[in-house]
Amino acid sequence: MKRISAPRRTASLSAQLVDSLRAHIEAGGWPVGTRIPSEQALIEELGVGRSTLREAIGALVHLGLLEARAGDGTYVRSSSELQSVMVRRASSAQRDKVLELRTVLEEYASGAAALRRSEEQLRQLRELLADADAASTGEDTSAATTVDALFHRSVVRASGNDLLVEVYDHLGTALTSSLGGLAWDAGHAQEHAHLHRQLVDAIEDRDASGARDAATAIVQLTRDHRSGTPRAAEEQ
């Protein structure tokens, strides 16, 4: 019978370097979107050989944490392997599937937030509502999208479920990029703001059912908006 190979007692230098660089990225030492130092600078800083460094960088590119751009250097693509995998998968999915996933996550999170939120978290949600109202009056749609993403992430954090927060944060980029980009017409914009206020009111009242209903309605409104379904302002 073939014997199982015993594990090596010490990791190779390149494997140790992969772990070190991965920890550095996860800790924010190299923020997502930034270019990492040049190969020569890293060799001098880390005291490793060129082949060892290239092997480690190649492994991190394969894992999706780094992205090599020909003639421009290597950039940080994501802060963790989980984020890389989940964002890549969500980005390749149909938009309706992303919306369904958002419904599942935000419906549960909103109900939990109504039961577990702190007064500080409630205050933050009210402030983000005010920021959203201010952003909606401007011409910069990206500002409104950013505030909306912050609002929903704050709701998820108020759920008190650390694992749910981690999953949602990793999917945040894919959700925002999939759902943003189109200006809201007057009818959708008014109902969008109304439903967000309704959600925060339910969270304040510790009404879990009402919070879940509002969260579901927000996603459905987004679905209608993306499909071009008209929404009259006077419906509010």
JSON list of C-alpha atoms in Angstrom, two decimals, residues 3-233:
[
{"chain": "A", "resi": 3, "resn": "ARG", "atom": "CA", "xyz": [2.15, 5.46, 2.15]},
{"chain": "A", "resi": 4, "resn": "ILE", "atom": "CA", "xyz": [0.81, 8.97, 2.72]},
{"chain": "A", "resi": 5, "resn": "SER", "atom": "CA", "xyz": [3.54, 11.54, 2.41]},
{"chain": "A", "resi": 6, "resn": "ALA", "atom": "CA", "xyz": [4.38, 13.18, 5.70]},
{"chain": "A", "resi": 7, "resn": "PRO", "atom": "CA", "xyz": [3.95, 16.96, 5.76]},
{"chain": "A", "resi": 8, "resn": "ARG", "atom": "CA", "xyz": [7.06, 19.09, 5.62]},
{"chain": "A", "resi": 9, "resn": "ARG", "atom": "CA", "xyz": [8.02, 20.43, 9.00]},
{"chain": "A", "resi": 10, "resn": "THR", "atom": "CA", "xyz": [9.02, 23.81, 7.65]},
{"chain": "A", "resi": 11, "resn": "ALA", "atom": "CA", "xyz": [7.44, 25.79, 4.85]},
{"chain": "A", "resi": 12, "resn": "SER", "atom": "CA", "xyz": [9.54, 26.89, 1.90]},
{"chain": "A", "resi": 13, "resn": "LEU", "atom": "CA", "xyz": [10.82, 30.44, 1.88]},
{"chain": "A", "resi": 14, "resn": "SER", "atom": "CA", "xyz": [8.43, 31.37, -0.92]},
{"chain": "A", "resi": 15, "resn": "ALA", "atom": "CA", "xyz": [5.47, 29.89, 0.99]},
{"chain": "A", "resi": 16, "resn": "GLN", "atom": "CA", "xyz": [6.45, 31.89, 4.07]},
{"chain": "A", "resi": 17, "resn": "LEU", "atom": "CA", "xyz": [6.68, 34.99, 1.90]},
{"chain": "A", "resi": 18, "resn": "VAL", "atom": "CA", "xyz": [3.22, 34.35, 0.47]},
{"chain": "A", "resi": 19, "resn": "ASP", "atom": "CA", "xyz": [1.81, 34.19, 4.00]},
{"chain": "A", "resi": 20, "resn": "SER", "atom": "CA", "xyz": [3.66, 37.34, 4.99]},
{"chain": "A", "resi": 21, "resn": "LEU", "atom": "CA", "xyz": [2.54, 39.36, 1.96]},
{"chain": "A", "resi": 22, "resn": "ARG", "atom": "CA", "xyz": [-1.03, 38.06, 2.26]},
{"chain": "A", "resi": 23, "resn": "ALA", "atom": "CA", "xyz": [-1.17, 39.16, 5.91]},
{"chain": "A", "resi": 24, "resn": "HIS", "atom": "CA", "xyz": [0.22, 42.55, 4.91]},
{"chain": "A", "resi": 25, "resn": "ILE", "atom": "CA", "xyz": [-2.51, 43.00, 2.31]},
{"chain": "A", "resi": 26, "resn": "GLU", "atom": "CA", "xyz": [-5.30, 41.82, 4.63]},
{"chain": "A", "resi": 27, "resn": "ALA", "atom": "CA", "xyz": [-4.10, 44.26, 7.29]},
{"chain": "A", "resi": 28, "resn": "GLY", "atom": "CA", "xyz": [-4.36, 47.13, 4.80]},
{"chain": "A", "resi": 29, "resn": "GLY", "atom": "CA", "xyz": [-0.62, 47.64, 4.38]},
{"chain": "A", "resi": 30, "resn": "TRP", "atom": "CA", "xyz": [-1.23, 47.79, 0.64]},
{"chain": "A", "resi": 31, "resn": "PRO", "atom": "CA", "xyz": [-4.80, 49.07, 0.10]},
{"chain": "A", "resi": 32, "resn": "VAL", "atom": "CA", "xyz": [-6.93, 47.65, -2.70]},
{"chain": "A", "resi": 33, "resn": "GLY", "atom": "CA", "xyz": [-6.27, 49.47, -5.96]},
{"chain": "A", "resi": 34, "resn": "THR", "atom": "CA", "xyz": [-2.74, 50.59, -5.14]},
{"chain": "A", "resi": 35, "resn": "ARG", "atom": "CA", "xyz": [0.45, 49.53, -6.92]},
{"chain": "A", "resi": 36, "resn": "ILE", "atom": "CA", "xyz": [2.83, 47.52, -4.78]},
{"chain": "A", "resi": 37, "resn": "PRO", "atom": "CA", "xyz": [6.52, 48.50, -4.56]},
{"chain": "A", "resi": 38, "resn": "SER", "atom": "CA", "xyz": [8.81, 47.56, -7.42]},
{"chain": "A", "resi": 39, "resn": "GLU", "atom": "CA", "xyz": [10.46, 44.16, -7.55]},
{"chain": "A", "resi": 40, "resn": "GLN", "atom": "CA", "xyz": [13.88, 45.58, -6.70]},
{"chain": "A", "resi": 41, "resn": "ALA", "atom": "CA", "xyz": [12.49, 47.58, -3.77]},
{"chain": "A", "resi": 42, "resn": "LEU", "atom": "CA", "xyz": [10.84, 44.47, -2.32]},
{"chain": "A", "resi": 43, "resn": "ILE", "atom": "CA", "xyz": [13.99, 42.39, -2.78]},
{"chain": "A", "resi": 44, "resn": "GLU", "atom": "CA", "xyz": [15.98, 44.96, -0.81]},
{"chain": "A", "resi": 45, "resn": "GLU", "atom": "CA", "xyz": [13.31, 45.37, 1.87]},
{"chain": "A", "resi": 46, "resn": "LEU", "atom": "CA", "xyz": [12.61, 41.66, 2.38]},
{"chain": "A", "resi": 47, "resn": "GLY", "atom": "CA", "xyz": [16.08, 40.29, 1.83]},
{"chain": "A", "resi": 48, "resn": "VAL", "atom": "CA", "xyz": [14.93, 37.52, -0.53]},
{"chain": "A", "resi": 49, "resn": "GLY", "atom": "CA", "xyz": [16.06, 36.40, -3.96]},
{"chain": "A", "resi": 50, "resn": "ARG", "atom": "CA", "xyz": [14.38, 37.47, -7.18]},
{"chain": "A", "resi": 51, "resn": "SER", "atom": "CA", "xyz": [13.06, 33.98, -7.98]},
{"chain": "A", "resi": 52, "resn": "THR", "atom": "CA", "xyz": [11.58, 33.60, -4.48]},
{"chain": "A", "resi": 53, "resn": "LEU", "atom": "CA", "xyz": [9.82, 36.95, -4.74]},
{"chain": "A", "resi": 54, "resn": "ARG", "atom": "CA", "xyz": [8.48, 36.22, -8.20]},
{"chain": "A", "resi": 55, "resn": "GLU", "atom": "CA", "xyz": [7.16, 32.85, -7.06]},
{"chain": "A", "resi": 56, "resn": "ALA", "atom": "CA", "xyz": [5.36, 34.46, -4.14]},
{"chain": "A", "resi": 57, "resn": "ILE", "atom": "CA", "xyz": [3.93, 37.30, -6.25]},
{"chain": "A", "resi": 58, "resn": "GLY", "atom": "CA", "xyz": [2.79, 34.76, -8.84]},
{"chain": "A", "resi": 59, "resn": "ALA", "atom": "CA", "xyz": [0.99, 32.77, -6.17]},
{"chain": "A", "resi": 60, "resn": "LEU", "atom": "CA", "xyz": [-0.83, 35.87, -4.94]},
{"chain": "A", "resi": 61, "resn": "VAL", "atom": "CA", "xyz": [-1.81, 36.75, -8.51]},
{"chain": "A", "resi": 62, "resn": "HIS", "atom": "CA", "xyz": [-3.21, 33.22, -8.90]},
{"chain": "A", "resi": 63, "resn": "LEU", "atom": "CA", "xyz": [-5.16, 33.61, -5.65]},
{"chain": "A", "resi": 64, "resn": "GLY", "atom": "CA", "xyz": [-6.67, 36.85, -6.97]},
{"chain": "A", "resi": 65, "resn": "LEU", "atom": "CA", "xyz": [-5.14, 39.20, -4.41]},
{"chain": "A", "resi": 66, "resn": "LEU", "atom": "CA", "xyz": [-2.76, 40.81, -6.89]},
{"chain": "A", "resi": 67, "resn": "GLU", "atom": "CA", "xyz": [-3.04, 41.75, -10.54]},
{"chain": "A", "resi": 68, "resn": "ALA", "atom": "CA", "xyz": [-0.03, 42.09, -12.83]},
{"chain": "A", "resi": 69, "resn": "ARG", "atom": "CA", "xyz": [-0.43, 44.79, -15.48]},
{"chain": "A", "resi": 70, "resn": "ALA", "atom": "CA", "xyz": [2.02, 44.62, -18.35]},
{"chain": "A", "resi": 71, "resn": "GLY", "atom": "CA", "xyz": [4.25, 47.68, -18.40]},
{"chain": "A", "resi": 72, "resn": "ASP", "atom": "CA", "xyz": [2.56, 49.20, -15.35]},
{"chain": "A", "resi": 73, "resn": "GLY", "atom": "CA", "xyz": [3.50, 47.03, -12.35]},
{"chain": "A", "resi": 74, "resn": "THR", "atom": "CA", "xyz": [1.48, 44.89, -9.96]},
{"chain": "A", "resi": 75, "resn": "TYR", "atom": "CA", "xyz": [-1.64, 46.15, -8.19]},
{"chain": "A", "resi": 76, "resn": "VAL", "atom": "CA", "xyz": [-3.68, 44.95, -5.21]},
{"chain": "A", "resi": 77, "resn": "ARG", "atom": "CA", "xyz": [-6.92, 43.50, -6.57]},
{"chain": "A", "resi": 78, "resn": "SER", "atom": "CA", "xyz": [-8.63, 42.40, -3.34]},
{"chain": "A", "resi": 79, "resn": "SER", "atom": "CA", "xyz": [-7.87, 42.20, 0.37]},
{"chain": "A", "resi": 80, "resn": "SER", "atom": "CA", "xyz": [-8.59, 38.49, 0.83]},
{"chain": "A", "resi": 81, "resn": "GLU", "atom": "CA", "xyz": [-9.01, 35.26, -1.12]},
{"chain": "A", "resi": 82, "resn": "LEU", "atom": "CA", "xyz": [-12.65, 35.05, -0.06]},
{"chain": "A", "resi": 83, "resn": "GLN", "atom": "CA", "xyz": [-13.33, 38.52, -1.41]},
{"chain": "A", "resi": 84, "resn": "SER", "atom": "CA", "xyz": [-11.61, 37.74, -4.68]},
{"chain": "A", "resi": 85, "resn": "VAL", "atom": "CA", "xyz": [-13.59, 34.55, -5.23]},
{"chain": "A", "resi": 86, "resn": "MET", "atom": "CA", "xyz": [-16.95, 35.98, -4.21]},
{"chain": "A", "resi": 87, "resn": "VAL", "atom": "CA", "xyz": [-16.61, 39.22, -6.15]},
{"chain": "A", "resi": 88, "resn": "ARG", "atom": "CA", "xyz": [-15.49, 37.38, -9.27]},
{"chain": "A", "resi": 89, "resn": "ARG", "atom": "CA", "xyz": [-18.41, 34.95, -8.99]},
{"chain": "A", "resi": 90, "resn": "ALA", "atom": "CA", "xyz": [-21.01, 37.65, -8.32]},
{"chain": "A", "resi": 91, "resn": "SER", "atom": "CA", "xyz": [-19.66, 39.85, -11.10]},
{"chain": "A", "resi": 92, "resn": "SER", "atom": "CA", "xyz": [-20.11, 37.04, -13.62]},
{"chain": "A", "resi": 93, "resn": "ALA", "atom": "CA", "xyz": [-23.66, 36.23, -12.51]},
{"chain": "A", "resi": 94, "resn": "GLN", "atom": "CA", "xyz": [-26.88, 37.58, -14.01]},
{"chain": "A", "resi": 95, "resn": "ARG", "atom": "CA", "xyz": [-28.01, 40.80, -12.37]},
{"chain": "A", "resi": 96, "resn": "ASP", "atom": "CA", "xyz": [-31.28, 39.21, -11.24]},
{"chain": "A", "resi": 97, "resn": "LYS", "atom": "CA", "xyz": [-29.29, 36.54, -9.39]},
{"chain": "A", "resi": 98, "resn": "VAL", "atom": "CA", "xyz": [-27.26, 39.24, -7.66]},
{"chain": "A", "resi": 99, "resn": "LEU", "atom": "CA", "xyz": [-30.48, 40.98, -6.66]},
{"chain": "A", "resi": 100, "resn": "GLU", "atom": "CA", "xyz": [-31.87, 37.73, -5.26]},
{"chain": "A", "resi": 101, "resn": "LEU", "atom": "CA", "xyz": [-28.73, 37.27, -3.20]},
{"chain": "A", "resi": 102, "resn": "ARG", "atom": "CA", "xyz": [-28.96, 40.86, -1.98]},
{"chain": "A", "resi": 103, "resn": "THR", "atom": "CA", "xyz": [-32.58, 40.24, -0.96]},
{"chain": "A", "resi": 104, "resn": "VAL", "atom": "CA", "xyz": [-31.63, 37.20, 1.12]},
{"chain": "A", "resi": 105, "resn": "LEU", "atom": "CA", "xyz": [-28.76, 38.97, 2.88]},
{"chain": "A", "resi": 106, "resn": "GLU", "atom": "CA", "xyz": [-30.44, 42.31, 3.49]},
{"chain": "A", "resi": 107, "resn": "GLU", "atom": "CA", "xyz": [-33.84, 40.93, 4.48]},
{"chain": "A", "resi": 108, "resn": "TYR", "atom": "CA", "xyz": [-32.31, 38.82, 7.23]},
{"chain": "A", "resi": 109, "resn": "ALA", "atom": "CA", "xyz": [-29.85, 41.52, 8.27]},
{"chain": "A", "resi": 110, "resn": "SER", "atom": "CA", "xyz": [-32.58, 44.16, 8.51]},
{"chain": "A", "resi": 111, "resn": "GLY", "atom": "CA", "xyz": [-34.73, 41.99, 10.75]},
{"chain": "A", "resi": 112, "resn": "ALA", "atom": "CA", "xyz": [-31.76, 41.19, 12.96]},
{"chain": "A", "resi": 113, "resn": "ALA", "atom": "CA", "xyz": [-30.75, 44.86, 13.06]},
{"chain": "A", "resi": 114, "resn": "ALA", "atom": "CA", "xyz": [-34.20, 45.78, 14.37]},
{"chain": "A", "resi": 115, "resn": "LEU", "atom": "CA", "xyz": [-33.67, 43.42, 17.30]},
{"chain": "A", "resi": 116, "resn": "ARG", "atom": "CA", "xyz": [-29.99, 44.07, 18.02]},
{"chain": "A", "resi": 117, "resn": "ARG", "atom": "CA", "xyz": [-29.12, 47.61, 16.93]},
{"chain": "A", "resi": 118, "resn": "SER", "atom": "CA", "xyz": [-27.55, 50.03, 19.37]},
{"chain": "A", "resi": 119, "resn": "GLU", "atom": "CA", "xyz": [-28.50, 53.66, 19.78]},
{"chain": "A", "resi": 120, "resn": "GLU", "atom": "CA", "xyz": [-25.21, 54.66, 18.17]},
{"chain": "A", "resi": 121, "resn": "GLN", "atom": "CA", "xyz": [-25.92, 52.46, 15.14]},
{"chain": "A", "resi": 122, "resn": "LEU", "atom": "CA", "xyz": [-29.41, 53.95, 14.87]},
{"chain": "A", "resi": 123, "resn": "ARG", "atom": "CA", "xyz": [-27.95, 57.45, 14.98]},
{"chain": "A", "resi": 124, "resn": "GLN", "atom": "CA", "xyz": [-25.52, 56.53, 12.21]},
{"chain": "A", "resi": 125, "resn": "LEU", "atom": "CA", "xyz": [-28.34, 55.24, 10.02]},
{"chain": "A", "resi": 126, "resn": "ARG", "atom": "CA", "xyz": [-30.23, 58.52, 10.48]},
{"chain": "A", "resi": 127, "resn": "GLU", "atom": "CA", "xyz": [-27.12, 60.46, 9.49]},
{"chain": "A", "resi": 128, "resn": "LEU", "atom": "CA", "xyz": [-26.66, 58.34, 6.38]},
{"chain": "A", "resi": 129, "resn": "LEU", "atom": "CA", "xyz": [-30.29, 58.98, 5.43]},
{"chain": "A", "resi": 130, "resn": "ALA", "atom": "CA", "xyz": [-29.59, 62.71, 5.58]},
{"chain": "A", "resi": 131, "resn": "ASP", "atom": "CA", "xyz": [-26.44, 62.21, 3.50]},
{"chain": "A", "resi": 132, "resn": "ALA", "atom": "CA", "xyz": [-28.45, 60.23, 0.95]},
{"chain": "A", "resi": 133, "resn": "ASP", "atom": "CA", "xyz": [-31.04, 63.00, 0.68]},
{"chain": "A", "resi": 134, "resn": "ALA", "atom": "CA", "xyz": [-28.27, 65.54, 0.07]},
{"chain": "A", "resi": 135, "resn": "ALA", "atom": "CA", "xyz": [-26.54, 63.33, -2.51]},
{"chain": "A", "resi": 136, "resn": "SER", "atom": "CA", "xyz": [-29.78, 62.71, -4.40]},
{"chain": "A", "resi": 137, "resn": "THR", "atom": "CA", "xyz": [-30.12, 66.43, -5.17]},
{"chain": "A", "resi": 138, "resn": "GLY", "atom": "CA", "xyz": [-26.75, 66.60, -6.92]},
{"chain": "A", "resi": 139, "resn": "GLU", "atom": "CA", "xyz": [-25.75, 65.56, -10.43]},
{"chain": "A", "resi": 140, "resn": "ASP", "atom": "CA", "xyz": [-23.05, 63.13, -9.30]},
{"chain": "A", "resi": 141, "resn": "THR", "atom": "CA", "xyz": [-24.78, 59.72, -9.36]},
{"chain": "A", "resi": 142, "resn": "SER", "atom": "CA", "xyz": [-21.64, 58.03, -8.03]},
{"chain": "A", "resi": 143, "resn": "ALA", "atom": "CA", "xyz": [-21.95, 59.99, -4.77]},
{"chain": "A", "resi": 144, "resn": "ALA", "atom": "CA", "xyz": [-25.51, 58.77, -4.25]},
{"chain": "A", "resi": 145, "resn": "THR", "atom": "CA", "xyz": [-24.44, 55.19, -5.02]},
{"chain": "A", "resi": 146, "resn": "THR", "atom": "CA", "xyz": [-21.61, 55.41, -2.49]},
{"chain": "A", "resi": 147, "resn": "VAL", "atom": "CA", "xyz": [-23.86, 56.73, 0.28]},
{"chain": "A", "resi": 148, "resn": "ASP", "atom": "CA", "xyz": [-26.46, 54.04, -0.47]},
{"chain": "A", "resi": 149, "resn": "ALA", "atom": "CA", "xyz": [-23.81, 51.33, -0.22]},
{"chain": "A", "resi": 150, "resn": "LEU", "atom": "CA", "xyz": [-22.61, 52.73, 3.12]},
{"chain": "A", "resi": 151, "resn": "PHE", "atom": "CA", "xyz": [-26.18, 52.80, 4.40]},
{"chain": "A", "resi": 152, "resn": "HIS", "atom": "CA", "xyz": [-26.87, 49.15, 3.59]},
{"chain": "A", "resi": 153, "resn": "ARG", "atom": "CA", "xyz": [-23.53, 48.01, 4.98]},
{"chain": "A", "resi": 154, "resn": "SER", "atom": "CA", "xyz": [-24.37, 49.85, 8.20]},
{"chain": "A", "resi": 155, "resn": "VAL", "atom": "CA", "xyz": [-27.69, 48.02, 8.40]},
{"chain": "A", "resi": 156, "resn": "VAL", "atom": "CA", "xyz": [-25.88, 44.70, 7.99]},
{"chain": "A", "resi": 157, "resn": "ARG", "atom": "CA", "xyz": [-23.36, 45.63, 10.68]},
{"chain": "A", "resi": 158, "resn": "ALA", "atom": "CA", "xyz": [-26.22, 46.50, 13.03]},
{"chain": "A", "resi": 159, "resn": "SER", "atom": "CA", "xyz": [-27.39, 42.88, 12.68]},
{"chain": "A", "resi": 160, "resn": "GLY", "atom": "CA", "xyz": [-24.62, 41.87, 15.08]},
{"chain": "A", "resi": 161, "resn": "ASN", "atom": "CA", "xyz": [-23.68, 38.85, 12.93]},
{"chain": "A", "resi": 162, "resn": "ASP", "atom": "CA", "xyz": [-19.94, 39.10, 12.26]},
{"chain": "A", "resi": 163, "resn": "LEU", "atom": "CA", "xyz": [-19.94, 36.34, 9.65]},
{"chain": "A", "resi": 164, "resn": "LEU", "atom": "CA", "xyz": [-22.80, 37.98, 7.74]},
{"chain": "A", "resi": 165, "resn": "VAL", "atom": "CA", "xyz": [-20.95, 41.29, 7.87]},
{"chain": "A", "resi": 166, "resn": "GLU", "atom": "CA", "xyz": [-17.82, 39.67, 6.43]},
{"chain": "A", "resi": 167, "resn": "VAL", "atom": "CA", "xyz": [-19.72, 37.99, 3.59]},
{"chain": "A", "resi": 168, "resn": "TYR", "atom": "CA", "xyz": [-21.62, 41.18, 2.76]},
{"chain": "A", "resi": 169, "resn": "ASP", "atom": "CA", "xyz": [-18.46, 43.29, 2.83]},
{"chain": "A", "resi": 170, "resn": "HIS", "atom": "CA", "xyz": [-16.75, 40.90, 0.43]},
{"chain": "A", "resi": 171, "resn": "LEU", "atom": "CA", "xyz": [-19.72, 41.12, -1.93]},
{"chain": "A", "resi": 172, "resn": "GLY", "atom": "CA", "xyz": [-20.13, 44.86, -1.54]},
{"chain": "A", "resi": 173, "resn": "THR", "atom": "CA", "xyz": [-18.06, 45.77, -4.57]},
{"chain": "A", "resi": 174, "resn": "ALA", "atom": "CA", "xyz": [-19.95, 43.41, -6.84]},
{"chain": "A", "resi": 175, "resn": "LEU", "atom": "CA", "xyz": [-23.33, 44.52, -5.50]},
{"chain": "A", "resi": 176, "resn": "THR", "atom": "CA", "xyz": [-22.53, 48.21, -5.94]},
{"chain": "A", "resi": 177, "resn": "SER", "atom": "CA", "xyz": [-21.08, 47.81, -9.43]},
{"chain": "A", "resi": 178, "resn": "SER", "atom": "CA", "xyz": [-23.99, 45.64, -10.54]},
{"chain": "A", "resi": 179, "resn": "LEU", "atom": "CA", "xyz": [-26.70, 47.93, -9.23]},
{"chain": "A", "resi": 180, "resn": "GLY", "atom": "CA", "xyz": [-25.26, 51.38, -9.79]},
{"chain": "A", "resi": 181, "resn": "GLY", "atom": "CA", "xyz": [-24.78, 53.47, -12.86]},
{"chain": "A", "resi": 182, "resn": "LEU", "atom": "CA", "xyz": [-28.29, 54.57, -13.82]},
{"chain": "A", "resi": 183, "resn": "ALA", "atom": "CA", "xyz": [-29.91, 57.81, -12.72]},
{"chain": "A", "resi": 184, "resn": "TRP", "atom": "CA", "xyz": [-33.16, 57.43, -10.79]},
{"chain": "A", "resi": 185, "resn": "ASP", "atom": "CA", "xyz": [-36.29, 59.02, -12.27]},
{"chain": "A", "resi": 186, "resn": "ALA", "atom": "CA", "xyz": [-38.43, 61.15, -9.95]},
{"chain": "A", "resi": 187, "resn": "GLY", "atom": "CA", "xyz": [-40.90, 58.40, -9.08]},
{"chain": "A", "resi": 188, "resn": "HIS", "atom": "CA", "xyz": [-38.26, 55.78, -8.25]},
{"chain": "A", "resi": 189, "resn": "ALA", "atom": "CA", "xyz": [-36.15, 58.32, -6.36]},
{"chain": "A", "resi": 190, "resn": "GLN", "atom": "CA", "xyz": [-39.05, 59.36, -4.11]},
{"chain": "A", "resi": 191, "resn": "GLU", "atom": "CA", "xyz": [-40.05, 55.80, -3.33]},
{"chain": "A", "resi": 192, "resn": "HIS", "atom": "CA", "xyz": [-36.42, 54.81, -2.81]},
{"chain": "A", "resi": 193, "resn": "ALA", "atom": "CA", "xyz": [-36.04, 57.53, -0.16]},
{"chain": "A", "resi": 194, "resn": "HIS", "atom": "CA", "xyz": [-39.41, 56.67, 1.40]},
{"chain": "A", "resi": 195, "resn": "LEU", "atom": "CA", "xyz": [-38.56, 52.97, 1.76]},
{"chain": "A", "resi": 196, "resn": "HIS", "atom": "CA", "xyz": [-35.20, 53.76, 3.34]},
{"chain": "A", "resi": 197, "resn": "ARG", "atom": "CA", "xyz": [-36.89, 55.97, 5.92]},
{"chain": "A", "resi": 198, "resn": "GLN", "atom": "CA", "xyz": [-39.44, 53.22, 6.49]},
{"chain": "A", "resi": 199, "resn": "LEU", "atom": "CA", "xyz": [-36.62, 50.73, 7.06]},
{"chain": "A", "resi": 200, "resn": "VAL", "atom": "CA", "xyz": [-34.89, 52.94, 9.62]},
{"chain": "A", "resi": 201, "resn": "ASP", "atom": "CA", "xyz": [-38.21, 53.63, 11.38]},
{"chain": "A", "resi": 202, "resn": "ALA", "atom": "CA", "xyz": [-38.81, 49.89, 11.69]},
{"chain": "A", "resi": 203, "resn": "ILE", "atom": "CA", "xyz": [-35.28, 49.35, 13.02]},
{"chain": "A", "resi": 204, "resn": "GLU", "atom": "CA", "xyz": [-35.83, 52.13, 15.55]},
{"chain": "A", "resi": 205, "resn": "ASP", "atom": "CA", "xyz": [-39.16, 50.57, 16.65]},
{"chain": "A", "resi": 206, "resn": "ARG", "atom": "CA", "xyz": [-37.51, 47.13, 16.86]},
{"chain": "A", "resi": 207, "resn": "ASP", "atom": "CA", "xyz": [-40.06, 45.92, 14.32]},
{"chain": "A", "resi": 208, "resn": "ALA", "atom": "CA", "xyz": [-38.22, 42.99, 12.73]},
{"chain": "A", "resi": 209, "resn": "SER", "atom": "CA", "xyz": [-41.05, 42.07, 10.37]},
{"chain": "A", "resi": 210, "resn": "GLY", "atom": "CA", "xyz": [-41.46, 45.64, 9.16]},
{"chain": "A", "resi": 211, "resn": "ALA", "atom": "CA", "xyz": [-37.71, 45.97, 8.63]},
{"chain": "A", "resi": 212, "resn": "ARG", "atom": "CA", "xyz": [-37.58, 42.79, 6.55]},
{"chain": "A", "resi": 213, "resn": "ASP", "atom": "CA", "xyz": [-40.54, 43.95, 4.45]},
{"chain": "A", "resi": 214, "resn": "ALA", "atom": "CA", "xyz": [-38.92, 47.33, 3.80]},
{"chain": "A", "resi": 215, "resn": "ALA", "atom": "CA", "xyz": [-35.60, 45.73, 2.83]},
{"chain": "A", "resi": 216, "resn": "THR", "atom": "CA", "xyz": [-37.35, 43.40, 0.39]},
{"chain": "A", "resi": 217, "resn": "ALA", "atom": "CA", "xyz": [-39.29, 46.30, -1.12]},
{"chain": "A", "resi": 218, "resn": "ILE", "atom": "CA", "xyz": [-36.07, 48.28, -1.63]},
{"chain": "A", "resi": 219, "resn": "VAL", "atom": "CA", "xyz": [-34.51, 45.46, -3.63]},
{"chain": "A", "resi": 220, "resn": "GLN", "atom": "CA", "xyz": [-37.70, 45.01, -5.65]},
{"chain": "A", "resi": 221, "resn": "LEU", "atom": "CA", "xyz": [-37.71, 48.72, -6.43]},
{"chain": "A", "resi": 222, "resn": "THR", "atom": "CA", "xyz": [-34.13, 48.42, -7.63]},
{"chain": "A", "resi": 223, "resn": "ARG", "atom": "CA", "xyz": [-35.17, 45.51, -9.84]},
{"chain": "A", "resi": 224, "resn": "ASP", "atom": "CA", "xyz": [-38.00, 47.60, -11.32]},
{"chain": "A", "resi": 225, "resn": "HIS", "atom": "CA", "xyz": [-35.62, 50.49, -11.86]},
{"chain": "A", "resi": 226, "resn": "ARG", "atom": "CA", "xyz": [-33.06, 48.35, -13.67]},
{"chain": "A", "resi": 227, "resn": "SER", "atom": "CA", "xyz": [-35.74, 46.80, -15.89]},
{"chain": "A", "resi": 228, "resn": "GLY", "atom": "CA", "xyz": [-37.20, 50.20, -16.76]},
{"chain": "A", "resi": 229, "resn": "THR", "atom": "CA", "xyz": [-40.58, 49.65, -15.10]},
{"chain": "A", "resi": 230, "resn": "PRO", "atom": "CA", "xyz": [-42.18, 53.11, -14.70]},
{"chain": "A", "resi": 231, "resn": "ARG", "atom": "CA", "xyz": [-42.96, 54.35, -11.22]},
{"chain": "A", "resi": 232, "resn": "ALA", "atom": "CA", "xyz": [-45.16, 57.42, -10.83]},
{"chain": "A", "resi": 233, "resn": "ALA", "atom": "CA", "xyz": [-44.11, 59.92, -8.19]}
]
